[in-house]
Amino acid sequence: MQRTGGRLRSPLRGVAVRACWVLTAVALLLLLFIVLTPQGRTAFHTALFVTQTLDVPVKPQSWFTGEPVRYETIYGSAGGDEVADVYRLPDGKPRAAVVLSLGGGPTGLDDPRVVNLGNALARAGYVAMLHWSPNIGLHADVHPSEPQKLVRAFRYLAGQDYVDPERVGLGGFCIGASFALVAAADRDIRDRVSFVNAFGPYFDAESLVLQAASRSVLYGGERTAWEPHPLTQRVLATELIQTLDDPSHADILTRHYLEGQPATPAEWDALSSSALTLARLMDGVEPREAEALYAMLPADFREELARLSPSNHIDDVRARLLVMHDRNDLMVPVAESRRLVEATRERGNVHYTEFVAFDHTTPGEGGLLTTLGQAARLYRHMYNIVRIAA
């Protein structure tokens, strides 16, 4: 060490000072990147969104954004008035917007997961209109009017003065994601839908029924065992039983498969051949038998499933497609999203992300490395969505 003017001068002190200046310069450049560029703002808000929606101890999104407002909105429909919740930042700025169909998972619009998602989307720059169907959520009953409800919701949201009509999309979870895809193909809105984000959708309803009935998935020429989630089996049973004309037979199957009251031998003997066909499908059969039994179902039921299948509408979807799916999903096999992506590969503008640690569409628990890996995947996917708002 050297002595200069009575003070010690260490070479390490000079290195520390230079390092401090370098770090300060990097921090300033990063701040300028975030503040002045769309890419920087998108990266920043995407990171905030991911930490808000995953199970992590620190959630800083509220530190850097305003407080969203949430309110109930009622919009007209052919069958009456529909109700949804809207989340947005009350700054009067026309913003990007999305109509989200929540599917059958949440318990309602007040579900904490739903409220957290709505607030997170609003803080990320979106006007989020969250649509929940009591028919699906409470009764596991799929009504063919569901996609049209989303079409009407889209028209309503796109017409609000706090929404930029050029940046309005559709999204959904599970069956709600499939309805969003069908709605995006509707001729009244298909040229105005900016994007569709589908998390865990089925691509073809017939395929989903056959996979649930055969307890197996056929993909890439290979068949693998698959045990569908109880909710998937409940929805299947509900829809199949509704095809019966005889109320007494429908009552027997409802009690047996949906209410936990096993039918007596006498009741089984009284069932019609149509009711027994449904029972065999619900109990599970070999793949070839599942196909044969499916062909025996009423034609109007099979036609309804075809109308609710994105596979029969995907060619009319003009929007950018973003697809997400959990690889080990028990509600809808991941093969459904893979087939969706394959069917749209030639059209381009499709982004697909596959997860390994989600519980269907809800972030699951895992070790640190697993959590970090899924956070990185979610970040890359959501960057494409947040950028629309940024």
mmCIF file of C-alpha atoms in Angstrom:
data_model
loop_
_atom_site.group_PDB
_atom_site.id
_atom_site.type_symbol
_atom_site.label_atom_id
_atom_site.label_comp_id
_atom_site.label_asym_id
_atom_site.label_seq_id
_atom_site.Cartn_x
_atom_site.Cartn_y
_atom_site.Cartn_z
ATOM 1 C CA MET A 1 0.000 0.000 0.000
ATOM 2 C CA GLN A 2 1.032 3.600 -0.605
ATOM 3 C CA ARG A 3 0.747 6.596 1.737
ATOM 4 C CA THR A 4 -0.484 9.799 0.056
ATOM 5 C CA GLY A 5 -0.965 13.000 2.082
ATOM 6 C CA GLY A 6 -0.998 11.008 5.322
ATOM 7 C CA ARG A 7 -3.745 8.581 4.095
ATOM 8 C CA LEU A 8 -3.494 4.972 2.979
ATOM 9 C CA ARG A 9 -4.453 4.272 -0.607
ATOM 10 C CA SER A 10 -5.400 0.680 -1.425
ATOM 11 C CA PRO A 11 -5.698 -0.667 -5.010
ATOM 12 C CA LEU A 12 -8.893 -2.443 -3.853
ATOM 13 C CA ARG A 13 -10.519 0.892 -3.109
ATOM 14 C CA GLY A 14 -10.133 1.975 -6.719
ATOM 15 C CA VAL A 15 -11.572 -1.326 -7.953
ATOM 16 C CA ALA A 16 -14.558 -0.952 -5.639
ATOM 17 C CA VAL A 17 -15.218 2.585 -6.844
ATOM 18 C CA ARG A 18 -15.074 1.531 -10.501
ATOM 19 C CA ALA A 19 -17.360 -1.442 -9.811
ATOM 20 C CA CYS A 20 -19.835 0.873 -8.115
ATOM 21 C CA TRP A 21 -19.870 3.201 -11.118
ATOM 22 C CA VAL A 22 -20.347 0.257 -13.499
ATOM 23 C CA LEU A 23 -23.260 -1.104 -11.466
ATOM 24 C CA THR A 24 -24.825 2.345 -11.299
ATOM 25 C CA ALA A 25 -24.493 2.766 -15.054
ATOM 26 C CA VAL A 26 -26.026 -0.668 -15.669
ATOM 27 C CA ALA A 27 -28.913 0.141 -13.319
ATOM 28 C CA LEU A 28 -29.546 3.450 -15.085
ATOM 29 C CA LEU A 29 -29.438 1.783 -18.502
ATOM 30 C CA LEU A 30 -31.857 -0.902 -17.288
ATOM 31 C CA LEU A 31 -34.179 1.756 -15.907
ATOM 32 C CA LEU A 32 -34.073 3.674 -19.192
ATOM 33 C CA PHE A 33 -34.755 0.427 -21.081
ATOM 34 C CA ILE A 34 -37.806 -0.260 -18.908
ATOM 35 C CA VAL A 35 -39.141 3.290 -19.042
ATOM 36 C CA LEU A 36 -38.421 4.232 -22.646
ATOM 37 C CA THR A 37 -38.909 1.049 -24.697
ATOM 38 C CA PRO A 38 -41.987 -1.138 -25.259
ATOM 39 C CA GLN A 39 -39.808 -4.237 -24.841
ATOM 40 C CA GLY A 40 -38.552 -3.035 -21.472
ATOM 41 C CA ARG A 41 -42.005 -2.145 -20.195
ATOM 42 C CA THR A 42 -43.318 -5.493 -21.391
ATOM 43 C CA ALA A 43 -40.509 -7.434 -19.703
ATOM 44 C CA PHE A 44 -41.034 -5.557 -16.445
ATOM 45 C CA HIS A 45 -44.808 -5.953 -16.334
ATOM 46 C CA THR A 46 -44.591 -9.596 -17.404
ATOM 47 C CA ALA A 47 -42.252 -10.339 -14.510
ATOM 48 C CA LEU A 48 -44.648 -8.602 -12.129
ATOM 49 C CA PHE A 49 -47.607 -10.578 -13.512
ATOM 50 C CA VAL A 50 -45.807 -13.913 -13.152
ATOM 51 C CA THR A 51 -44.851 -13.288 -9.523
ATOM 52 C CA GLN A 52 -48.424 -12.232 -8.788
ATOM 53 C CA THR A 53 -49.975 -15.409 -10.192
ATOM 54 C CA LEU A 54 -47.460 -17.999 -9.001
ATOM 55 C CA ASP A 55 -47.032 -19.238 -5.436
ATOM 56 C CA VAL A 56 -44.016 -17.100 -4.517
ATOM 57 C CA PRO A 57 -43.464 -15.207 -1.244
ATOM 58 C CA VAL A 58 -42.963 -11.742 -2.753
ATOM 59 C CA LYS A 59 -45.614 -10.163 -4.979
ATOM 60 C CA PRO A 60 -44.398 -6.679 -5.952
ATOM 61 C CA GLN A 61 -46.914 -5.927 -8.701
ATOM 62 C CA SER A 62 -48.936 -3.579 -6.491
ATOM 63 C CA TRP A 63 -45.803 -1.570 -5.656
ATOM 64 C CA PHE A 64 -45.482 -0.256 -9.186
ATOM 65 C CA THR A 65 -49.074 0.036 -10.444
ATOM 66 C CA GLY A 66 -52.281 1.794 -9.546
ATOM 67 C CA GLU A 67 -55.201 0.157 -7.778
ATOM 68 C CA PRO A 68 -57.647 -1.535 -10.201
ATOM 69 C CA VAL A 69 -61.383 -1.141 -9.913
ATOM 70 C CA ARG A 70 -63.689 -4.141 -10.097
ATOM 71 C CA TYR A 71 -67.351 -3.895 -10.900
ATOM 72 C CA GLU A 72 -70.199 -6.040 -12.104
ATOM 73 C CA THR A 73 -71.447 -5.410 -15.593
ATOM 74 C CA ILE A 74 -74.639 -6.635 -17.243
ATOM 75 C CA TYR A 75 -74.760 -7.027 -20.992
ATOM 76 C CA GLY A 76 -77.675 -8.088 -23.145
ATOM 77 C CA SER A 77 -78.088 -11.493 -24.681
ATOM 78 C CA ALA A 78 -80.697 -13.317 -26.718
ATOM 79 C CA GLY A 79 -81.766 -15.343 -23.696
ATOM 80 C CA GLY A 80 -81.672 -12.540 -21.138
ATOM 81 C CA ASP A 81 -78.995 -10.551 -19.378
ATOM 82 C CA GLU A 82 -75.515 -11.932 -18.749
ATOM 83 C CA VAL A 83 -73.354 -10.891 -15.805
ATOM 84 C CA ALA A 84 -69.573 -10.542 -15.740
ATOM 85 C CA ASP A 85 -66.939 -8.756 -13.673
ATOM 86 C CA VAL A 86 -64.684 -6.118 -15.211
ATOM 87 C CA TYR A 87 -61.245 -5.199 -13.827
ATOM 88 C CA ARG A 88 -59.372 -2.121 -15.063
ATOM 89 C CA LEU A 89 -57.194 0.795 -14.046
ATOM 90 C CA PRO A 90 -59.477 3.853 -13.738
ATOM 91 C CA ASP A 91 -57.250 6.265 -15.625
ATOM 92 C CA GLY A 92 -59.528 6.864 -18.622
ATOM 93 C CA LYS A 93 -56.934 5.520 -21.062
ATOM 94 C CA PRO A 94 -58.239 3.269 -23.865
ATOM 95 C CA ARG A 95 -56.509 -0.004 -23.148
ATOM 96 C CA ALA A 96 -56.150 -3.486 -24.571
ATOM 97 C CA ALA A 97 -58.900 -5.801 -23.333
ATOM 98 C CA VAL A 98 -59.703 -9.482 -23.010
ATOM 99 C CA VAL A 99 -62.857 -11.512 -22.366
ATOM 100 C CA LEU A 100 -61.956 -14.551 -20.264
ATOM 101 C CA SER A 101 -64.170 -17.632 -19.990
ATOM 102 C CA LEU A 102 -63.375 -19.296 -16.669
ATOM 103 C CA GLY A 103 -64.644 -22.788 -17.496
ATOM 104 C CA GLY A 104 -65.798 -25.116 -14.738
ATOM 105 C CA GLY A 105 -62.966 -24.882 -12.218
ATOM 106 C CA PRO A 106 -63.580 -21.805 -10.036
ATOM 107 C CA THR A 107 -66.453 -21.599 -7.602
ATOM 108 C CA GLY A 108 -67.588 -18.244 -8.970
ATOM 109 C CA LEU A 109 -66.490 -14.708 -9.699
ATOM 110 C CA ASP A 110 -65.599 -14.167 -6.024
ATOM 111 C CA ASP A 111 -63.173 -17.096 -6.007
ATOM 112 C CA PRO A 112 -59.845 -15.667 -4.674
ATOM 113 C CA ARG A 113 -57.989 -17.112 -7.675
ATOM 114 C CA VAL A 114 -60.338 -15.292 -10.035
ATOM 115 C CA VAL A 115 -60.046 -11.991 -8.162
ATOM 116 C CA ASN A 116 -56.252 -12.261 -8.098
ATOM 117 C CA LEU A 117 -56.162 -12.982 -11.848
ATOM 118 C CA GLY A 118 -58.461 -10.071 -12.671
ATOM 119 C CA ASN A 119 -56.386 -7.639 -10.615
ATOM 120 C CA ALA A 120 -53.119 -8.971 -12.051
ATOM 121 C CA LEU A 121 -54.345 -8.516 -15.630
ATOM 122 C CA ALA A 122 -55.579 -4.990 -14.874
ATOM 123 C CA ARG A 123 -52.243 -4.047 -13.309
ATOM 124 C CA ALA A 124 -50.510 -5.455 -16.401
ATOM 125 C CA GLY A 125 -52.456 -2.949 -18.535
ATOM 126 C CA TYR A 126 -55.546 -4.898 -19.564
ATOM 127 C CA VAL A 127 -59.238 -4.355 -19.190
ATOM 128 C CA ALA A 128 -60.259 -7.866 -18.122
ATOM 129 C CA MET A 129 -63.868 -9.027 -18.422
ATOM 130 C CA LEU A 130 -64.276 -12.324 -16.562
ATOM 131 C CA HIS A 131 -67.164 -14.546 -17.584
ATOM 132 C CA TRP A 132 -68.258 -17.486 -15.418
ATOM 133 C CA SER A 133 -71.047 -19.883 -16.284
ATOM 134 C CA PRO A 134 -73.085 -21.226 -13.334
ATOM 135 C CA ASN A 135 -74.323 -24.048 -15.590
ATOM 136 C CA ILE A 136 -70.784 -25.361 -15.942
ATOM 137 C CA GLY A 137 -69.325 -24.286 -12.618
ATOM 138 C CA LEU A 138 -72.187 -25.469 -10.400
ATOM 139 C CA HIS A 139 -73.969 -28.161 -12.395
ATOM 140 C CA ALA A 140 -71.265 -29.535 -14.747
ATOM 141 C CA ASP A 141 -73.740 -28.877 -17.556
ATOM 142 C CA VAL A 142 -72.495 -27.670 -20.930
ATOM 143 C CA HIS A 143 -75.001 -25.547 -22.808
ATOM 144 C CA PRO A 144 -74.514 -25.017 -26.568
ATOM 145 C CA SER A 145 -75.151 -21.279 -26.149
ATOM 146 C CA GLU A 146 -71.898 -20.691 -24.235
ATOM 147 C CA PRO A 147 -69.758 -19.588 -27.232
ATOM 148 C CA GLN A 148 -72.426 -17.088 -28.288
ATOM 149 C CA LYS A 149 -72.336 -15.570 -24.810
ATOM 150 C CA LEU A 150 -68.647 -14.866 -25.368
ATOM 151 C CA VAL A 151 -69.394 -13.313 -28.763
ATOM 152 C CA ARG A 152 -71.843 -10.927 -27.125
ATOM 153 C CA ALA A 153 -69.402 -10.199 -24.313
ATOM 154 C CA PHE A 154 -66.709 -9.386 -26.879
ATOM 155 C CA ARG A 155 -68.985 -6.968 -28.720
ATOM 156 C CA TYR A 156 -69.937 -5.289 -25.460
ATOM 157 C CA LEU A 157 -66.362 -4.889 -24.234
ATOM 158 C CA ALA A 158 -65.006 -3.688 -27.577
ATOM 159 C CA GLY A 159 -67.607 -0.911 -27.564
ATOM 160 C CA GLN A 160 -66.578 0.639 -24.235
ATOM 161 C CA ASP A 161 -64.803 3.997 -24.351
ATOM 162 C CA TYR A 162 -62.048 2.761 -22.015
ATOM 163 C CA VAL A 163 -61.134 -0.017 -24.482
ATOM 164 C CA ASP A 164 -58.978 0.185 -27.611
ATOM 165 C CA PRO A 165 -61.145 -1.714 -30.139
ATOM 166 C CA GLU A 166 -58.051 -2.709 -32.138
ATOM 167 C CA ARG A 167 -56.621 -4.670 -29.193
ATOM 168 C CA VAL A 168 -59.391 -6.903 -27.870
ATOM 169 C CA GLY A 169 -58.940 -10.629 -27.448
ATOM 170 C CA LEU A 170 -60.573 -13.745 -26.050
ATOM 171 C CA GLY A 171 -59.231 -16.285 -23.594
ATOM 172 C CA GLY A 172 -60.307 -19.133 -21.407
ATOM 173 C CA PHE A 173 -59.485 -22.094 -19.247
ATOM 174 C CA CYS A 174 -60.330 -25.741 -19.961
ATOM 175 C CA ILE A 175 -63.769 -25.955 -21.569
ATOM 176 C CA GLY A 176 -63.936 -22.150 -21.457
ATOM 177 C CA ALA A 177 -60.813 -22.054 -23.635
ATOM 178 C CA SER A 178 -62.529 -24.245 -26.223
ATOM 179 C CA PHE A 179 -65.583 -21.973 -26.178
ATOM 180 C CA ALA A 180 -63.292 -18.970 -26.693
ATOM 181 C CA LEU A 181 -61.824 -20.632 -29.792
ATOM 182 C CA VAL A 182 -65.293 -21.365 -31.170
ATOM 183 C CA ALA A 183 -66.409 -17.776 -30.431
ATOM 184 C CA ALA A 184 -63.322 -16.357 -32.171
ATOM 185 C CA ALA A 185 -64.471 -18.023 -35.393
ATOM 186 C CA ASP A 186 -67.875 -16.329 -35.329
ATOM 187 C CA ARG A 187 -68.384 -14.282 -38.492
ATOM 188 C CA ASP A 188 -69.600 -11.247 -36.515
ATOM 189 C CA ILE A 189 -66.332 -10.782 -34.631
ATOM 190 C CA ARG A 190 -63.624 -12.985 -36.183
ATOM 191 C CA ASP A 191 -61.997 -10.100 -38.060
ATOM 192 C CA ARG A 192 -61.881 -7.999 -34.885
ATOM 193 C CA VAL A 193 -60.458 -10.549 -32.428
ATOM 194 C CA SER A 194 -56.823 -9.622 -31.877
ATOM 195 C CA PHE A 195 -55.740 -12.809 -30.091
ATOM 196 C CA VAL A 196 -56.996 -15.937 -28.335
ATOM 197 C CA ASN A 197 -55.197 -17.385 -25.329
ATOM 198 C CA ALA A 198 -56.415 -20.934 -24.640
ATOM 199 C CA PHE A 199 -55.240 -22.728 -21.503
ATOM 200 C CA GLY A 200 -56.004 -26.470 -21.388
ATOM 201 C CA PRO A 201 -58.629 -26.631 -24.167
ATOM 202 C CA TYR A 202 -60.074 -29.675 -25.853
ATOM 203 C CA PHE A 203 -59.728 -29.557 -29.627
ATOM 204 C CA ASP A 204 -62.436 -32.054 -30.523
ATOM 205 C CA ALA A 205 -65.337 -32.925 -28.208
ATOM 206 C CA GLU A 206 -65.879 -36.375 -29.719
ATOM 207 C CA SER A 207 -62.222 -37.182 -29.196
ATOM 208 C CA LEU A 208 -62.455 -36.072 -25.562
ATOM 209 C CA VAL A 209 -65.522 -38.251 -24.942
ATOM 210 C CA LEU A 210 -63.831 -41.295 -26.480
ATOM 211 C CA GLN A 211 -60.668 -40.734 -24.451
ATOM 212 C CA ALA A 212 -62.664 -40.423 -21.231
ATOM 213 C CA ALA A 213 -64.749 -43.513 -22.059
ATOM 214 C CA SER A 214 -61.757 -45.649 -23.044
ATOM 215 C CA ARG A 215 -59.548 -44.329 -20.221
ATOM 216 C CA SER A 216 -56.794 -43.878 -22.779
ATOM 217 C CA VAL A 217 -55.255 -41.337 -25.147
ATOM 218 C CA LEU A 218 -54.191 -42.001 -28.723
ATOM 219 C CA TYR A 219 -51.526 -39.626 -29.985
ATOM 220 C CA GLY A 220 -48.750 -40.041 -32.507
ATOM 221 C CA GLY A 221 -49.810 -43.617 -33.188
ATOM 222 C CA GLU A 222 -49.327 -44.611 -29.549
ATOM 223 C CA ARG A 223 -52.081 -45.274 -27.039
ATOM 224 C CA THR A 224 -51.403 -44.550 -23.371
ATOM 225 C CA ALA A 225 -53.514 -45.064 -20.257
ATOM 226 C CA TRP A 226 -55.321 -41.992 -18.938
ATOM 227 C CA GLU A 227 -57.565 -41.762 -15.909
ATOM 228 C CA PRO A 228 -59.808 -38.714 -16.357
ATOM 229 C CA HIS A 229 -60.392 -36.332 -13.494
ATOM 230 C CA PRO A 230 -63.676 -36.819 -11.563
ATOM 231 C CA LEU A 231 -64.923 -33.458 -12.864
ATOM 232 C CA THR A 232 -64.364 -34.594 -16.459
ATOM 233 C CA GLN A 233 -66.299 -37.787 -15.745
ATOM 234 C CA ARG A 234 -69.055 -35.780 -14.069
ATOM 235 C CA VAL A 235 -69.447 -33.479 -17.072
ATOM 236 C CA LEU A 236 -69.485 -36.505 -19.388
ATOM 237 C CA ALA A 237 -72.135 -38.249 -17.281
ATOM 238 C CA THR A 238 -74.289 -35.116 -17.064
ATOM 239 C CA GLU A 239 -74.284 -34.609 -20.828
ATOM 240 C CA LEU A 240 -74.871 -38.262 -21.679
ATOM 241 C CA ILE A 241 -77.763 -38.679 -19.253
ATOM 242 C CA GLN A 242 -79.524 -35.661 -20.743
ATOM 243 C CA THR A 243 -79.851 -37.543 -24.027
ATOM 244 C CA LEU A 244 -82.369 -39.988 -22.522
ATOM 245 C CA ASP A 245 -86.042 -39.495 -23.318
ATOM 246 C CA ASP A 246 -87.322 -41.510 -20.352
ATOM 247 C CA PRO A 247 -87.142 -39.401 -17.148
ATOM 248 C CA SER A 248 -87.256 -42.474 -14.890
ATOM 249 C CA HIS A 249 -84.206 -43.994 -16.574
ATOM 250 C CA ALA A 250 -82.407 -40.638 -16.440
ATOM 251 C CA ASP A 251 -83.193 -40.470 -12.721
ATOM 252 C CA ILE A 252 -81.669 -43.898 -12.088
ATOM 253 C CA LEU A 253 -78.438 -43.010 -13.881
ATOM 254 C CA THR A 254 -78.290 -39.585 -12.232
ATOM 255 C CA ARG A 255 -78.522 -41.106 -8.778
ATOM 256 C CA HIS A 256 -76.011 -43.826 -9.636
ATOM 257 C CA TYR A 257 -73.339 -41.748 -11.390
ATOM 258 C CA LEU A 258 -73.825 -38.242 -10.005
ATOM 259 C CA GLU A 259 -75.313 -38.580 -6.543
ATOM 260 C CA GLY A 260 -73.505 -41.619 -5.160
ATOM 261 C CA GLN A 261 -76.640 -43.764 -4.797
ATOM 262 C CA PRO A 262 -75.961 -47.122 -6.506
ATOM 263 C CA ALA A 263 -78.815 -48.469 -8.592
ATOM 264 C CA THR A 264 -80.451 -51.692 -7.430
ATOM 265 C CA PRO A 265 -80.398 -54.865 -9.577
ATOM 266 C CA ALA A 266 -84.077 -54.326 -10.313
ATOM 267 C CA GLU A 267 -83.396 -50.813 -11.541
ATOM 268 C CA TRP A 268 -80.589 -52.041 -13.808
ATOM 269 C CA ASP A 269 -82.929 -54.655 -15.261
ATOM 270 C CA ALA A 270 -85.496 -51.948 -16.005
ATOM 271 C CA LEU A 271 -83.101 -49.763 -18.004
ATOM 272 C CA SER A 272 -83.543 -49.421 -21.768
ATOM 273 C CA SER A 273 -80.828 -50.365 -24.219
ATOM 274 C CA SER A 274 -80.076 -46.637 -24.713
ATOM 275 C CA ALA A 275 -79.558 -46.154 -20.980
ATOM 276 C CA LEU A 276 -77.314 -49.237 -20.805
ATOM 277 C CA THR A 277 -75.251 -47.869 -23.680
ATOM 278 C CA LEU A 278 -74.639 -44.710 -21.678
ATOM 279 C CA ALA A 279 -73.781 -46.724 -18.571
ATOM 280 C CA ARG A 280 -71.145 -48.679 -20.452
ATOM 281 C CA LEU A 281 -69.564 -45.483 -21.742
ATOM 282 C CA MET A 282 -69.492 -43.994 -18.260
ATOM 283 C CA ASP A 283 -68.066 -47.155 -16.683
ATOM 284 C CA GLY A 284 -65.245 -47.315 -19.218
ATOM 285 C CA VAL A 285 -64.737 -49.665 -22.157
ATOM 286 C CA GLU A 286 -62.090 -50.624 -24.695
ATOM 287 C CA PRO A 287 -61.327 -48.012 -27.401
ATOM 288 C CA ARG A 288 -63.062 -49.858 -30.242
ATOM 289 C CA GLU A 289 -66.155 -50.475 -28.159
ATOM 290 C CA ALA A 290 -66.175 -46.808 -27.128
ATOM 291 C CA GLU A 291 -66.287 -45.799 -30.790
ATOM 292 C CA ALA A 292 -69.105 -48.246 -31.520
ATOM 293 C CA LEU A 293 -71.150 -47.068 -28.527
ATOM 294 C CA TYR A 294 -70.555 -43.411 -29.397
ATOM 295 C CA ALA A 295 -71.961 -44.018 -32.872
ATOM 296 C CA MET A 296 -75.180 -45.251 -31.215
ATOM 297 C CA LEU A 297 -75.765 -41.962 -29.379
ATOM 298 C CA PRO A 298 -78.518 -39.653 -30.674
ATOM 299 C CA ALA A 299 -77.528 -37.779 -33.814
ATOM 300 C CA ASP A 300 -78.524 -34.388 -32.416
ATOM 301 C CA PHE A 301 -76.226 -34.926 -29.425
ATOM 302 C CA ARG A 302 -73.275 -35.802 -31.661
ATOM 303 C CA GLU A 303 -74.034 -32.792 -33.872
ATOM 304 C CA GLU A 304 -74.104 -30.525 -30.818
ATOM 305 C CA LEU A 305 -70.675 -31.767 -29.757
ATOM 306 C CA ALA A 306 -69.407 -31.104 -33.268
ATOM 307 C CA ARG A 307 -70.652 -27.494 -33.077
ATOM 308 C CA LEU A 308 -68.833 -27.060 -29.764
ATOM 309 C CA SER A 309 -65.569 -28.445 -31.163
ATOM 310 C CA PRO A 310 -62.823 -25.974 -32.113
ATOM 311 C CA SER A 311 -61.658 -28.548 -34.678
ATOM 312 C CA ASN A 312 -64.692 -27.675 -36.806
ATOM 313 C CA HIS A 313 -64.164 -23.902 -36.540
ATOM 314 C CA ILE A 314 -60.418 -23.395 -36.425
ATOM 315 C CA ASP A 315 -60.115 -22.539 -40.139
ATOM 316 C CA ASP A 316 -62.315 -19.482 -39.522
ATOM 317 C CA VAL A 317 -60.212 -18.129 -36.658
ATOM 318 C CA ARG A 318 -58.245 -15.077 -37.821
ATOM 319 C CA ALA A 319 -56.713 -14.087 -34.479
ATOM 320 C CA ARG A 320 -53.260 -14.808 -33.185
ATOM 321 C CA LEU A 321 -53.307 -18.073 -31.206
ATOM 322 C CA LEU A 322 -51.575 -18.651 -27.898
ATOM 323 C CA VAL A 323 -52.044 -22.116 -26.406
ATOM 324 C CA MET A 324 -51.038 -23.435 -22.979
ATOM 325 C CA HIS A 325 -51.413 -26.926 -21.501
ATOM 326 C CA ASP A 326 -50.174 -28.985 -18.561
ATOM 327 C CA ARG A 327 -48.425 -32.115 -19.779
ATOM 328 C CA ASN A 328 -49.999 -34.271 -17.046
ATOM 329 C CA ASP A 329 -53.501 -32.784 -17.222
ATOM 330 C CA LEU A 330 -56.197 -35.166 -15.957
ATOM 331 C CA MET A 331 -59.140 -33.028 -17.038
ATOM 332 C CA VAL A 332 -58.214 -32.644 -20.704
ATOM 333 C CA PRO A 333 -55.335 -34.654 -22.224
ATOM 334 C CA VAL A 334 -52.408 -32.586 -23.459
ATOM 335 C CA ALA A 335 -52.825 -34.370 -26.812
ATOM 336 C CA GLU A 336 -55.836 -32.105 -27.465
ATOM 337 C CA SER A 337 -53.705 -28.948 -27.471
ATOM 338 C CA ARG A 338 -50.982 -30.670 -29.452
ATOM 339 C CA ARG A 339 -53.519 -31.552 -32.136
ATOM 340 C CA LEU A 340 -54.788 -27.965 -32.097
ATOM 341 C CA VAL A 341 -51.278 -26.628 -32.641
ATOM 342 C CA GLU A 342 -50.578 -29.158 -35.404
ATOM 343 C CA ALA A 343 -53.800 -28.198 -37.192
ATOM 344 C CA THR A 344 -52.807 -24.517 -37.196
ATOM 345 C CA ARG A 345 -49.072 -24.827 -37.826
ATOM 346 C CA GLU A 346 -49.228 -23.826 -41.486
ATOM 347 C CA ARG A 347 -51.183 -20.623 -40.794
ATOM 348 C CA GLY A 348 -48.420 -19.327 -38.507
ATOM 349 C CA ASN A 349 -48.770 -16.826 -35.668
ATOM 350 C CA VAL A 350 -49.246 -19.626 -33.110
ATOM 351 C CA HIS A 351 -47.360 -19.823 -29.808
ATOM 352 C CA TYR A 352 -47.523 -23.009 -27.713
ATOM 353 C CA THR A 353 -46.291 -23.547 -24.153
ATOM 354 C CA GLU A 354 -46.379 -26.856 -22.316
ATOM 355 C CA PHE A 355 -46.050 -27.014 -18.534
ATOM 356 C CA VAL A 356 -45.131 -29.902 -16.231
ATOM 357 C CA ALA A 357 -46.095 -28.614 -12.781
ATOM 358 C CA PHE A 358 -49.585 -27.158 -13.132
ATOM 359 C CA ASP A 359 -52.696 -28.700 -11.630
ATOM 360 C CA HIS A 360 -54.725 -28.494 -14.845
ATOM 361 C CA THR A 361 -54.759 -24.676 -15.173
ATOM 362 C CA THR A 362 -53.693 -23.776 -11.615
ATOM 363 C CA PRO A 363 -50.018 -23.403 -10.646
ATOM 364 C CA GLY A 364 -49.011 -26.509 -8.723
ATOM 365 C CA GLU A 365 -46.445 -27.093 -6.018
ATOM 366 C CA GLY A 366 -42.921 -28.269 -6.679
ATOM 367 C CA GLY A 367 -39.288 -27.840 -5.744
ATOM 368 C CA LEU A 368 -37.326 -24.664 -6.319
ATOM 369 C CA LEU A 369 -35.934 -25.755 -9.678
ATOM 370 C CA THR A 370 -39.348 -26.879 -10.895
ATOM 371 C CA THR A 371 -40.946 -23.618 -9.801
ATOM 372 C CA LEU A 372 -38.242 -21.565 -11.501
ATOM 373 C CA GLY A 373 -38.568 -23.599 -14.691
ATOM 374 C CA GLN A 374 -42.332 -23.155 -14.817
ATOM 375 C CA ALA A 375 -41.990 -19.464 -14.000
ATOM 376 C CA ALA A 376 -39.629 -19.078 -16.959
ATOM 377 C CA ARG A 377 -42.079 -20.860 -19.265
ATOM 378 C CA LEU A 378 -44.993 -18.778 -18.016
ATOM 379 C CA TYR A 379 -42.915 -15.615 -18.423
ATOM 380 C CA ARG A 380 -42.058 -16.392 -22.054
ATOM 381 C CA HIS A 381 -45.692 -17.144 -22.820
ATOM 382 C CA MET A 382 -47.198 -14.168 -21.026
ATOM 383 C CA TYR A 383 -44.662 -11.796 -22.574
ATOM 384 C CA ASN A 384 -46.525 -12.234 -25.862
ATOM 385 C CA ILE A 385 -49.800 -11.263 -24.172
ATOM 386 C CA VAL A 386 -48.557 -8.431 -21.982
ATOM 387 C CA ARG A 387 -46.826 -6.869 -24.977
ATOM 388 C CA ILE A 388 -50.205 -6.276 -26.585
ATOM 389 C CA ALA A 389 -51.167 -4.153 -23.589
ATOM 390 C CA ALA A 390 -47.782 -2.428 -23.364
#
